[in-house]
Tab-separated table of C-alpha atoms and ligand atoms in Angstrom:
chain	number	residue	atom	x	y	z
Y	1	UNK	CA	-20.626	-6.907	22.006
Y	2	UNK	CA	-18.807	-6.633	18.737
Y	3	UNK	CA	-18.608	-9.134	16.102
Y	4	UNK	CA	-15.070	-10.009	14.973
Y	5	UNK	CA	-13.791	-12.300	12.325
Y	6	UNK	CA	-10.079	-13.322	12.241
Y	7	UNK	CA	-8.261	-15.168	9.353
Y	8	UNK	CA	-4.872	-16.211	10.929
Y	9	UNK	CA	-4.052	-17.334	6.894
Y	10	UNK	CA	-0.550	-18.520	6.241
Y	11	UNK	CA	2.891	-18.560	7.192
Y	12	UNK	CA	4.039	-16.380	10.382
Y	13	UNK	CA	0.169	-15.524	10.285
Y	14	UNK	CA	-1.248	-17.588	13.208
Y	15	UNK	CA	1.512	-16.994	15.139
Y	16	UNK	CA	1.323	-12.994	15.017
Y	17	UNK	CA	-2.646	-13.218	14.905
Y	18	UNK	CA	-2.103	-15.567	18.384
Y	19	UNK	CA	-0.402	-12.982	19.938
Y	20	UNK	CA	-2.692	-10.142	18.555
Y	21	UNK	CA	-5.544	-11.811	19.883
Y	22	UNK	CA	-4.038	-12.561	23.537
Y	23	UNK	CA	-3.271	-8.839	23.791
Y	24	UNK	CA	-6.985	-8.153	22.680
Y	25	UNK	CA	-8.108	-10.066	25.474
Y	26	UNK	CA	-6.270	-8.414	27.982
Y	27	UNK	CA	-7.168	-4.815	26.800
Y	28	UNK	CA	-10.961	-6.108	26.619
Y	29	UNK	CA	-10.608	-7.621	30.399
Y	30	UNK	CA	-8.794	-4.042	31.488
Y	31	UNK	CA	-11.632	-1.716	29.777
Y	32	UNK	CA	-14.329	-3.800	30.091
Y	33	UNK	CA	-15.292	-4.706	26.812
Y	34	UNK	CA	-16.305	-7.456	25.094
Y	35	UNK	CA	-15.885	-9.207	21.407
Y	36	UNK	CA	-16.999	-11.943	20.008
Y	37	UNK	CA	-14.547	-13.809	17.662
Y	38	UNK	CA	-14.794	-16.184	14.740
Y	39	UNK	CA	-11.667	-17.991	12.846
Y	40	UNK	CA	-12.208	-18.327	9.258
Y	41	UNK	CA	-9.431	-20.932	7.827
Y	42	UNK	CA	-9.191	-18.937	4.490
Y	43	UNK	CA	-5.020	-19.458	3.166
Y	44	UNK	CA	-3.042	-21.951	1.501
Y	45	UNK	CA	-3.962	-25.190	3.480
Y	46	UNK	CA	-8.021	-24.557	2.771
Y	47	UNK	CA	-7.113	-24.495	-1.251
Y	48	UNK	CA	-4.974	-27.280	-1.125
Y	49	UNK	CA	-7.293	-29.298	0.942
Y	50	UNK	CA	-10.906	-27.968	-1.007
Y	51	UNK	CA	-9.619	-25.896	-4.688
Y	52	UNK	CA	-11.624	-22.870	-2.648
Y	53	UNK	CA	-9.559	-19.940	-2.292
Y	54	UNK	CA	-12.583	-17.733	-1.149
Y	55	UNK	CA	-16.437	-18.892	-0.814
Y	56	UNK	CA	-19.349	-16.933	-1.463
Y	57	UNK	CA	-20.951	-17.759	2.078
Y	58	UNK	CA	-17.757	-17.021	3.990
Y	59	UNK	CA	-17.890	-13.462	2.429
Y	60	UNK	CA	-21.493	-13.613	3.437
Y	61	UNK	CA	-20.564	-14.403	7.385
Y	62	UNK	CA	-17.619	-12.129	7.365
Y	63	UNK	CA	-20.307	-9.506	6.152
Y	64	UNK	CA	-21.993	-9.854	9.425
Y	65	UNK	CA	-18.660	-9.031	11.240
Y	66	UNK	CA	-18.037	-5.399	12.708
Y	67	UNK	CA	-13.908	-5.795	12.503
Y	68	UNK	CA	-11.782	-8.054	10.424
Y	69	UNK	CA	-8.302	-8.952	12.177
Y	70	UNK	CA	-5.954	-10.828	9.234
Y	71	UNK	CA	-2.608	-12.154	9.425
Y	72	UNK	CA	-0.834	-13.018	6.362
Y	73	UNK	CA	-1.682	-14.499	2.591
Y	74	UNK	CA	0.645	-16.524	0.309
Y	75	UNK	CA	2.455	-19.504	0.545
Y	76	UNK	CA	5.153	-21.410	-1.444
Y	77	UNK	CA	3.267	-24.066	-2.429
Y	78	UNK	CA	0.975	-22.351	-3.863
Y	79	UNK	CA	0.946	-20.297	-7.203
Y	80	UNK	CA	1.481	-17.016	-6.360
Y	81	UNK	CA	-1.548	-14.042	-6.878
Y	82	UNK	CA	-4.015	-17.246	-6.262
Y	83	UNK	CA	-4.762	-16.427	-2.705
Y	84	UNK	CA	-3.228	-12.533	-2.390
Y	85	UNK	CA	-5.632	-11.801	-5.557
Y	86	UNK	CA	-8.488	-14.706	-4.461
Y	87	UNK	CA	-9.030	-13.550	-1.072
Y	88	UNK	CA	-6.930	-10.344	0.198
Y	89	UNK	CA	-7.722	-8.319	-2.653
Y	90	UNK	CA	-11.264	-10.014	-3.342
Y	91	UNK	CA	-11.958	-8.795	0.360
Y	92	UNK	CA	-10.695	-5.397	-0.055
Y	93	UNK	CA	-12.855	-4.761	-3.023
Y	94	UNK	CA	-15.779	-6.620	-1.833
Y	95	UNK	CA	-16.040	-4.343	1.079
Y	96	UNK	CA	-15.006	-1.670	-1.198
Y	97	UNK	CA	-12.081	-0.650	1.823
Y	98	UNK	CA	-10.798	2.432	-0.177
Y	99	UNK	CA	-8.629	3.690	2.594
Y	100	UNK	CA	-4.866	1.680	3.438
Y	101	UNK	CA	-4.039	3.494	6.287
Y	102	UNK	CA	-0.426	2.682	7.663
Y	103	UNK	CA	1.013	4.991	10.106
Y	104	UNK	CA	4.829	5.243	10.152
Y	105	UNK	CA	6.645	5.507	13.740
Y	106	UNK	CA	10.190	4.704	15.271
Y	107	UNK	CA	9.102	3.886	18.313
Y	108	UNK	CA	11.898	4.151	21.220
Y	109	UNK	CA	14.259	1.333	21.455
Y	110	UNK	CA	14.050	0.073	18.187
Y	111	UNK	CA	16.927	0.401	15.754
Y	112	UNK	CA	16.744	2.647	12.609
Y	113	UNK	CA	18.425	2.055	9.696
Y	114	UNK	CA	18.748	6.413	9.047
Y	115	UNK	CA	21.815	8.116	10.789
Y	116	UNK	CA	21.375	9.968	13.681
Y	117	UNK	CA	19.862	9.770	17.653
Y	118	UNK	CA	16.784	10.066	18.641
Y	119	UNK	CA	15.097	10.393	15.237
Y	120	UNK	CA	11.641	11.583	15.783
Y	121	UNK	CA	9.764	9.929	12.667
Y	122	UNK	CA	6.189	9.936	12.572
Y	123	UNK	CA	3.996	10.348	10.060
Y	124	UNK	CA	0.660	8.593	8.719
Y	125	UNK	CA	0.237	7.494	5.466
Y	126	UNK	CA	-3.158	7.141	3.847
Y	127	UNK	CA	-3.164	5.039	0.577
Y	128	UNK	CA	-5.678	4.828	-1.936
Y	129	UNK	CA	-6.315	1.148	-1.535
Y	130	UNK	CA	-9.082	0.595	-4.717
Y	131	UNK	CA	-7.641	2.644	-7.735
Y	132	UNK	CA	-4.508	3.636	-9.983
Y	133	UNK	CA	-2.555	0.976	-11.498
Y	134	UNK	CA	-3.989	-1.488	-9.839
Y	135	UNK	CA	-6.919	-1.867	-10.948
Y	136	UNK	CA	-5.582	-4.596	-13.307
Y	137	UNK	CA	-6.451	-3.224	-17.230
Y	138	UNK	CA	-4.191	-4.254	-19.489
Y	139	UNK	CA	-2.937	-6.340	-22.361
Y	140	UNK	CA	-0.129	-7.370	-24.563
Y	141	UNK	CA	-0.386	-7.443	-28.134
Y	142	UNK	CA	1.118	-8.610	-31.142
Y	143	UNK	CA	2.749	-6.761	-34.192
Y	144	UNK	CA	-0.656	-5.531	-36.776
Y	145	UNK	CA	-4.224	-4.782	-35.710
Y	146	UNK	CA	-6.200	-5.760	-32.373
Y	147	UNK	CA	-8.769	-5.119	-30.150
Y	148	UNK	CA	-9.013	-5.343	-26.223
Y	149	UNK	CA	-11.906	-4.688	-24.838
Y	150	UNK	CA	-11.417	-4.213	-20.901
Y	151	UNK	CA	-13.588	-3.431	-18.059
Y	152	UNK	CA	-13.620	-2.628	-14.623
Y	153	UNK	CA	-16.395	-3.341	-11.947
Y	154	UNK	CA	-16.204	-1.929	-9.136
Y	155	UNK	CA	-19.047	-1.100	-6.166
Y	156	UNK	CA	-19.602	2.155	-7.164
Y	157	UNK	CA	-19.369	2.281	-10.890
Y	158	UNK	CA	-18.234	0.635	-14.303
Y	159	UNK	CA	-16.425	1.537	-16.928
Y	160	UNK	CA	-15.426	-0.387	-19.770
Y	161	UNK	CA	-12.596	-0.037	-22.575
Y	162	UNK	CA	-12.148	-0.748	-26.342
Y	163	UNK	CA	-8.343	-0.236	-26.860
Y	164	UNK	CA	-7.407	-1.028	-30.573
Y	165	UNK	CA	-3.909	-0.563	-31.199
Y	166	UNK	CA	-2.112	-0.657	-34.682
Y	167	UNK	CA	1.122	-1.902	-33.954
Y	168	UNK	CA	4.298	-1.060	-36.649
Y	169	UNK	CA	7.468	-1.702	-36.830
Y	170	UNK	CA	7.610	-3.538	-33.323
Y	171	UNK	CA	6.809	-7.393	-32.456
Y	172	UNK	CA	5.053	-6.852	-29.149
Y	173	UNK	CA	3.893	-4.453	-26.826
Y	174	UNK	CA	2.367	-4.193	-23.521
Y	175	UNK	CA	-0.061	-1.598	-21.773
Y	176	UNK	CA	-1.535	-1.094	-18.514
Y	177	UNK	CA	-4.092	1.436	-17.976
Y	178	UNK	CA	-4.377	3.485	-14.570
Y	179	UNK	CA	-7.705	4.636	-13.221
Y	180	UNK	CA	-8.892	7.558	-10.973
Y	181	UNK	CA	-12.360	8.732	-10.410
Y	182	UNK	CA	-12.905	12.415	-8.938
Y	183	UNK	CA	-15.067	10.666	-7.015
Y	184	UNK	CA	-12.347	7.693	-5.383
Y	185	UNK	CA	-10.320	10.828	-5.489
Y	186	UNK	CA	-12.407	13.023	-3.186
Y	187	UNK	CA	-13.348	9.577	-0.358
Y	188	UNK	CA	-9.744	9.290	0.268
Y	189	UNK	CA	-8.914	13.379	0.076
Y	190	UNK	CA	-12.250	13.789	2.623
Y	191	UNK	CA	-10.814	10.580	5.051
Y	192	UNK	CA	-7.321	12.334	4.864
Y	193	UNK	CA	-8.106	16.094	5.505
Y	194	UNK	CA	-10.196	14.931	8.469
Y	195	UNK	CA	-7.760	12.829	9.631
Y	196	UNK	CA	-5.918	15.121	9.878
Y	197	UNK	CA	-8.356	17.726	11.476
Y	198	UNK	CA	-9.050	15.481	13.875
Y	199	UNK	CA	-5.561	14.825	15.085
Y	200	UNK	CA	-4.290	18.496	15.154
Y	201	UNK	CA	-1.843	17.997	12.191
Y	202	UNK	CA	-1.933	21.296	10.135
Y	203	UNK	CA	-0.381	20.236	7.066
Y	204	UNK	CA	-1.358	17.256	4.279
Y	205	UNK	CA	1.208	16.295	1.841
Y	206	UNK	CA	-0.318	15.314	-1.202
Y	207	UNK	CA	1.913	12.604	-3.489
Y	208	UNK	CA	1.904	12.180	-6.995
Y	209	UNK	CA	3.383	12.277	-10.431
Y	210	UNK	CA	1.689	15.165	-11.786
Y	211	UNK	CA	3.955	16.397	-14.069
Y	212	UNK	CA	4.050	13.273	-15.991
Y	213	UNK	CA	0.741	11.284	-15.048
Y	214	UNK	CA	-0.989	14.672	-15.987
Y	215	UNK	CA	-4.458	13.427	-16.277
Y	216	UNK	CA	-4.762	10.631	-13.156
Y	217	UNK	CA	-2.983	12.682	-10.990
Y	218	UNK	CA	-5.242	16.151	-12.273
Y	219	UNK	CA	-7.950	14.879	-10.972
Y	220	UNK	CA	-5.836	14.140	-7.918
Y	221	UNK	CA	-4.817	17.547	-7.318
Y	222	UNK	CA	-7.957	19.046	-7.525
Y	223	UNK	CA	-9.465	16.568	-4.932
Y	224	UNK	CA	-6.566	17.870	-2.544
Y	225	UNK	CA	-7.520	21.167	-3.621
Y	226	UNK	CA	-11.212	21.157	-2.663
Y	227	UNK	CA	-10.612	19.027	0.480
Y	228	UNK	CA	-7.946	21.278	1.627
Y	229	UNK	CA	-10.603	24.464	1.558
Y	230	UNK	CA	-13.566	22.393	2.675
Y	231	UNK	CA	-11.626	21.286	5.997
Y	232	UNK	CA	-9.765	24.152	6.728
Y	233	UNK	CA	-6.034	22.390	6.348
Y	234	UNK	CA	-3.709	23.172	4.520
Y	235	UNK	CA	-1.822	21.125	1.568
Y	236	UNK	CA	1.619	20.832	0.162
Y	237	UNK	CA	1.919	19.023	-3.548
Y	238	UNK	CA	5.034	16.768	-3.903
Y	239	UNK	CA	6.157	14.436	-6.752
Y	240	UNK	CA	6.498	10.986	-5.720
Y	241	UNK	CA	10.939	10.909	-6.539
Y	242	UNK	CA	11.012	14.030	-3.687
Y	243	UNK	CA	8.758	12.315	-1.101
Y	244	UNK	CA	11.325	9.087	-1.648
Y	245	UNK	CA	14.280	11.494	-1.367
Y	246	UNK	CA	12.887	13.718	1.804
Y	247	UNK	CA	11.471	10.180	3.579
Y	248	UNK	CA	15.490	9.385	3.994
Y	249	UNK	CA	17.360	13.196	4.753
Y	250	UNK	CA	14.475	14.732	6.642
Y	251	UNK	CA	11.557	11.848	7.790
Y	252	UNK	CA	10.629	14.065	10.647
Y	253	UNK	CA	9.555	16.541	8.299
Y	254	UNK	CA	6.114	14.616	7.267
Y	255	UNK	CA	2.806	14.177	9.137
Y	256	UNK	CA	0.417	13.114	6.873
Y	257	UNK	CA	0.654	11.913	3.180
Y	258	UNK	CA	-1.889	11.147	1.247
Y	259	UNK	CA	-0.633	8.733	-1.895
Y	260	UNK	CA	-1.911	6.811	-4.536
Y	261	UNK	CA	-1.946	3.067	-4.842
Y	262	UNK	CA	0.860	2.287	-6.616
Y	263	UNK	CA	3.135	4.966	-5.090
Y	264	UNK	CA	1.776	4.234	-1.381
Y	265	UNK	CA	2.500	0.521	-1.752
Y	266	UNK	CA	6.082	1.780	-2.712
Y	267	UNK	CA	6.342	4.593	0.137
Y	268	UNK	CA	5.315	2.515	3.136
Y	269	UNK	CA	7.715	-0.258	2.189
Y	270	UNK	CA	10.243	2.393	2.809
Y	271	UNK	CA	8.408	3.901	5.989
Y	272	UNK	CA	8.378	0.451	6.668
Y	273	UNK	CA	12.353	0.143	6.959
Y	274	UNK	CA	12.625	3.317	8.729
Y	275	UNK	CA	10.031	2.284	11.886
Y	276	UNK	CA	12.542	-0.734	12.150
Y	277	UNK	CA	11.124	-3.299	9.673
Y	278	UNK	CA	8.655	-4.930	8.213
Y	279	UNK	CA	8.123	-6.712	11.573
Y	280	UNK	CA	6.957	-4.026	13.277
Y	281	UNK	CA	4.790	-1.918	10.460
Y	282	UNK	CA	0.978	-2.075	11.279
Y	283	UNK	CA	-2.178	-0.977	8.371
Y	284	UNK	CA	-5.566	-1.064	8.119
Y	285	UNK	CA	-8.191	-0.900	4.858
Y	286	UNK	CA	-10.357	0.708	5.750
Y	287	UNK	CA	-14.271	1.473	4.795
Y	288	UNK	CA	-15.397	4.263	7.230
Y	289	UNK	CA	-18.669	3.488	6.681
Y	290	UNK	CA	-18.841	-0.647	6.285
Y	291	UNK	CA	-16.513	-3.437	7.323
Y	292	UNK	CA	-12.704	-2.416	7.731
Y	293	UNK	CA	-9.743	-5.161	7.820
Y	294	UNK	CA	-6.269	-4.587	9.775
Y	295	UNK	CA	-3.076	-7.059	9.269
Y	296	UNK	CA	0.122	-6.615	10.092
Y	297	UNK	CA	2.208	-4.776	6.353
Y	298	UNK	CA	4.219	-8.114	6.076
Y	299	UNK	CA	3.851	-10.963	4.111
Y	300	UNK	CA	3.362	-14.702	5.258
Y	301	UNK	CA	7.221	-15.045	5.304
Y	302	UNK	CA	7.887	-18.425	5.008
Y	303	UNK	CA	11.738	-18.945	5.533
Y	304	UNK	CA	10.666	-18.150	9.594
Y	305	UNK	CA	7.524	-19.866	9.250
Y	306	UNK	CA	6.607	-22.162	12.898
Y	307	UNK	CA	9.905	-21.161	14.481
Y	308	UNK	CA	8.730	-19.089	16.975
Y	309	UNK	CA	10.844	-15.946	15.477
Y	310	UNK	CA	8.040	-13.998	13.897
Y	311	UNK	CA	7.699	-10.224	15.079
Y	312	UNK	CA	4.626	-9.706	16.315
Y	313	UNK	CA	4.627	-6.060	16.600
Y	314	UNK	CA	3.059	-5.443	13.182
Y	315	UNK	CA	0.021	-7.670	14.350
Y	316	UNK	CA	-0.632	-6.333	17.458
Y	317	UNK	CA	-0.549	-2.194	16.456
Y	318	UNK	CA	-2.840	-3.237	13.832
Y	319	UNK	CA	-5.289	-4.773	16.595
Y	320	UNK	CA	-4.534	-1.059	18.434
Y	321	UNK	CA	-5.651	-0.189	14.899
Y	322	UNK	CA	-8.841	-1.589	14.784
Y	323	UNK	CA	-9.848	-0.378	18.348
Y	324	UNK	CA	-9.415	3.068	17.256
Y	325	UNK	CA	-11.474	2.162	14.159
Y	326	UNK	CA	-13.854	0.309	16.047
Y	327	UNK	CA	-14.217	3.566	18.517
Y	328	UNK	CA	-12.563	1.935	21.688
Y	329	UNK	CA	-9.797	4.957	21.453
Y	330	UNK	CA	-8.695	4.338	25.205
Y	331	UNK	CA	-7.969	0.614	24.145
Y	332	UNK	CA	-5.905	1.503	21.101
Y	333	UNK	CA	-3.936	3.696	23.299
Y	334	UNK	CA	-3.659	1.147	25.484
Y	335	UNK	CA	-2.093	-1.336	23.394
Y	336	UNK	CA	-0.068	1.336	21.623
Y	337	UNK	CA	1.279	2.527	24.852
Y	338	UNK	CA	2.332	-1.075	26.043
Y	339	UNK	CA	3.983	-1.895	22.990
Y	340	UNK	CA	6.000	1.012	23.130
Y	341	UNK	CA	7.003	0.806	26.619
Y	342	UNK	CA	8.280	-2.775	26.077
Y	343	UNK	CA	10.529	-1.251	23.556
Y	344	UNK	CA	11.619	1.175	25.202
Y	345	UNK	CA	12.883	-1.293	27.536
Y	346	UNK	CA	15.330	-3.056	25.029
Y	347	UNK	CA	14.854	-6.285	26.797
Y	348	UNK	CA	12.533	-7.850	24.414
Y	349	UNK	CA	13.860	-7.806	20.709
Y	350	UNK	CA	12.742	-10.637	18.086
Y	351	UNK	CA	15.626	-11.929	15.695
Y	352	UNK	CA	14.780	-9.301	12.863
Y	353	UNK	CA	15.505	-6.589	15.560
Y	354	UNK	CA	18.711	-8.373	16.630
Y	355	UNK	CA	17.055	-10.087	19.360
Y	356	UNK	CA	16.605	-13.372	20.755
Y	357	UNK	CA	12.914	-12.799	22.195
Y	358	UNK	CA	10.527	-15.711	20.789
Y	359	UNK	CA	6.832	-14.520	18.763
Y	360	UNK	CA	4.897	-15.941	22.453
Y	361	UNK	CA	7.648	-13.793	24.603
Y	362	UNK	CA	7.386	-10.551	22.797
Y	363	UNK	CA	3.322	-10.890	23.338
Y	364	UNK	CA	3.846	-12.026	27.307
Y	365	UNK	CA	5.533	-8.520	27.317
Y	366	UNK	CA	3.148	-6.378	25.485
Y	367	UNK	CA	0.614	-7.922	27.896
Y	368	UNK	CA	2.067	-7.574	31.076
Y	369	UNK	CA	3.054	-3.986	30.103
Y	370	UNK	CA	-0.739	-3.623	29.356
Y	371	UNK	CA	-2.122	-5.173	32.248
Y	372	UNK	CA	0.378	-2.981	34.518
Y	373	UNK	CA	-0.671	0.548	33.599
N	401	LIG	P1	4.283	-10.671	0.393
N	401	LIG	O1	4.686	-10.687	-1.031
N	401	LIG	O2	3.443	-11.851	0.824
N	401	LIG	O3	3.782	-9.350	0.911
N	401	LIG	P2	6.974	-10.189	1.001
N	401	LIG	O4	7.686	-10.660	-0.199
N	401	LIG	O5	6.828	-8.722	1.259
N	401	LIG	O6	5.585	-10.928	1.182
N	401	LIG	P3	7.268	-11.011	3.623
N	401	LIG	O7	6.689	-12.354	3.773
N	401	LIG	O8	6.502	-9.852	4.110
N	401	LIG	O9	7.719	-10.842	2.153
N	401	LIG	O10	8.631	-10.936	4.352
N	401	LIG	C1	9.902	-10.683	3.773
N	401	LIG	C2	10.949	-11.130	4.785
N	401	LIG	O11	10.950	-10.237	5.910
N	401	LIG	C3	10.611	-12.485	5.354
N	401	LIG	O12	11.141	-13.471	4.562
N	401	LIG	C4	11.157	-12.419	6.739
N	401	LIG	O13	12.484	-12.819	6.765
N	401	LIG	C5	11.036	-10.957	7.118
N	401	LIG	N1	9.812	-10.700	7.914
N	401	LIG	C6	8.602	-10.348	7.462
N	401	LIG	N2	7.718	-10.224	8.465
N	401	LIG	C7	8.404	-10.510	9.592
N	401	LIG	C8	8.032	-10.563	10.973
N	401	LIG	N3	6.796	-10.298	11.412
N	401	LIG	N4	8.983	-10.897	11.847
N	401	LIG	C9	10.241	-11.175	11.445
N	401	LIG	N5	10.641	-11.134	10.174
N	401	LIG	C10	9.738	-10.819	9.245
């Protein structure tokens, strides 16, 4: 029996997460296994109702969870970075889930916004999820003298900074400071080269900004470099501008990418349009060794919010997801397999795909498809 905890959150959340957890059921009934689940109401209508975005004791129970299923975070009535920074990012760091894995695929059926038939695009990105520009240093200072003394915590390490800038000649000025440790470096180099090992795929692209970003992204390289030799695959190094430019002439051309934070979040928003939409764009963070968390790559969207119109695509591959994660492979395949046959079929097709097919119908098809094969 494993232990899962599921925070619908807001928005088109519940909805997807409904239909997520209905084709869960099915794929548990069909391989005979067996999860235990627990809703935590963590979102919008919690902090309006309590002030809590995030408590101390829910981390605690979620802790004692093998999986963590999420829908969505954010909501218009609320101020926004309160609950995306409060919870979704407090949970990512908390269970230090270094890995943002989002695999990029047109499935059959589904319209692409590239020219061209039969477009075979398929490739995996893994994101550093902890690091980079986001780890939230910065400051804005005034004409003169000043200080800023910053610091970052994280699981594994601190490291604090005393900026002092002398400002001439200008009335303001902001910085942000990007981090990367060889060691975050190497985790995510080590997840992707044996990612890729494991899969069969014989070539890692590495992203970055190297010729610019010399020092962050030195580091980087040599990470690739080592990983590269120490698994036995072999590594291409490509600036961040080409990988945007390739993704759109020649997608079919990448397996596996291996990215940064900030340039990752920017990358699978546009692997994102090319599998169809946000709709249908699955990712997990992932800690290999602790407590992983999949949702769907879309937001909360509330201008579809309760209309029965939501995708649920994203949702349920990021289930599929978590079963590989969870090391119920045949079950991920499972799900995977049903979601592309229905389609394939090009009867079922929400309104973002140009469809009429309702958020409940789209999951009655995934799970007949699964309970068929
Ligand atoms: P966030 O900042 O919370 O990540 P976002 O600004 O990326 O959110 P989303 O909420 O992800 O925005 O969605 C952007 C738009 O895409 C929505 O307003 C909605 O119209 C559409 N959209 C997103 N997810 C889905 C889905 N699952 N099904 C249908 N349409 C969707």
């Amino acid at each position: 029996m494993q232990k899962i905890g599921v925070i619908p959150g807001d928005g088109i959340g519940p909805e997807v997460i409904k239909e997520a957890r209905r084709v869960l059921d099915a794929v548990a009934e069909k391989r005979n296994l067996s999860f235990e689940y627990e809703e935590f109401p963590i979102g919008a209508n919690h902090y309006l109702d309590t002030g809590e975005v995030l408590a101390d004791e829910t981390i605690q129970r979620l802790s004692r969870k093998d999986s963590i299923l999420l829908g969505a975070m954010g909501d218009p009535r609320v101020k926004p970075g309160i609950l995306e920074k409060g919870a979704l990012l407090r949970l990512r760091f908390h269970f230090d889930q270094y890995i943002n894995l989002r695999p990029v695929k047109l499935y059959e059926g589904v319209p692409c916004p590239l020219a061209g038939e039969g477009r075979r695009i398929d490739m995996m990105f893994v994101r550093e999820n902890t690091e980079d520009f986001y780890v939230g240093l910065g400051s804005r200072v005034k004409k003169g003298l000043s200080m800023s003394s910053l610091s970052l915590i994280r699981k594994t390490y601190e490291a604090k900074f005393d900026v002092g800038v002398d400002l001439t000649d200008e009335d303001e000025l902001a910085f942000q400071i990007g981090v990367i440790t060889k060691h975050g470096a190497k985790r995510v180099m080590d997840y992707a080269f044996q990612l890729a090992k494991k899969n069969g795929i014989d070539l890692v692209t590495a992203v970055d900004k190297a010729n610019v970003l010399t020092e962050m992204y030195g580091i980087w390289r040599e990470a690739a470099e080592e990983a590269s030799t120490k698994y036995g695959v072999a590594k291409e190094f490509q600036y961040v501008d080409a990988v945007a430019l390739h993704m759109v002439r020649n997608p079919e051309r990448f397996k596996l990418l291996v990215t940064p934070n900030l340039f990752g979040d920017i990358l699978t928003d546009l692997g994102a349009a090319l599998q169809g939409g946000l709709g249908l764009a699955p990712s997990g963070n992932i800690n290999p060794a602790g407590i992983s968390m999949f949702e769907p790559v879309h937001g909360s969207a509330p201008d579809i919010a309760g209309r029965g119109m939501a995708n649920p695509v994203g949702a349920v591959l990021s289930a599929s997801l978590m079963m590989e994660t969870l090391g119920h492979e045949e079950a991920a395949a499972d799900i995977e397999r049903a979601v592309k046959d229905t389609l394939k079929s090009g009867r079922f097709r929400t309104p973002d795909m140009g469809g009429k097919t309702s958020t409940h119908a789209m999951g009655d098809a995934i799970v007949e498809k699964l309970k068929r094969k």
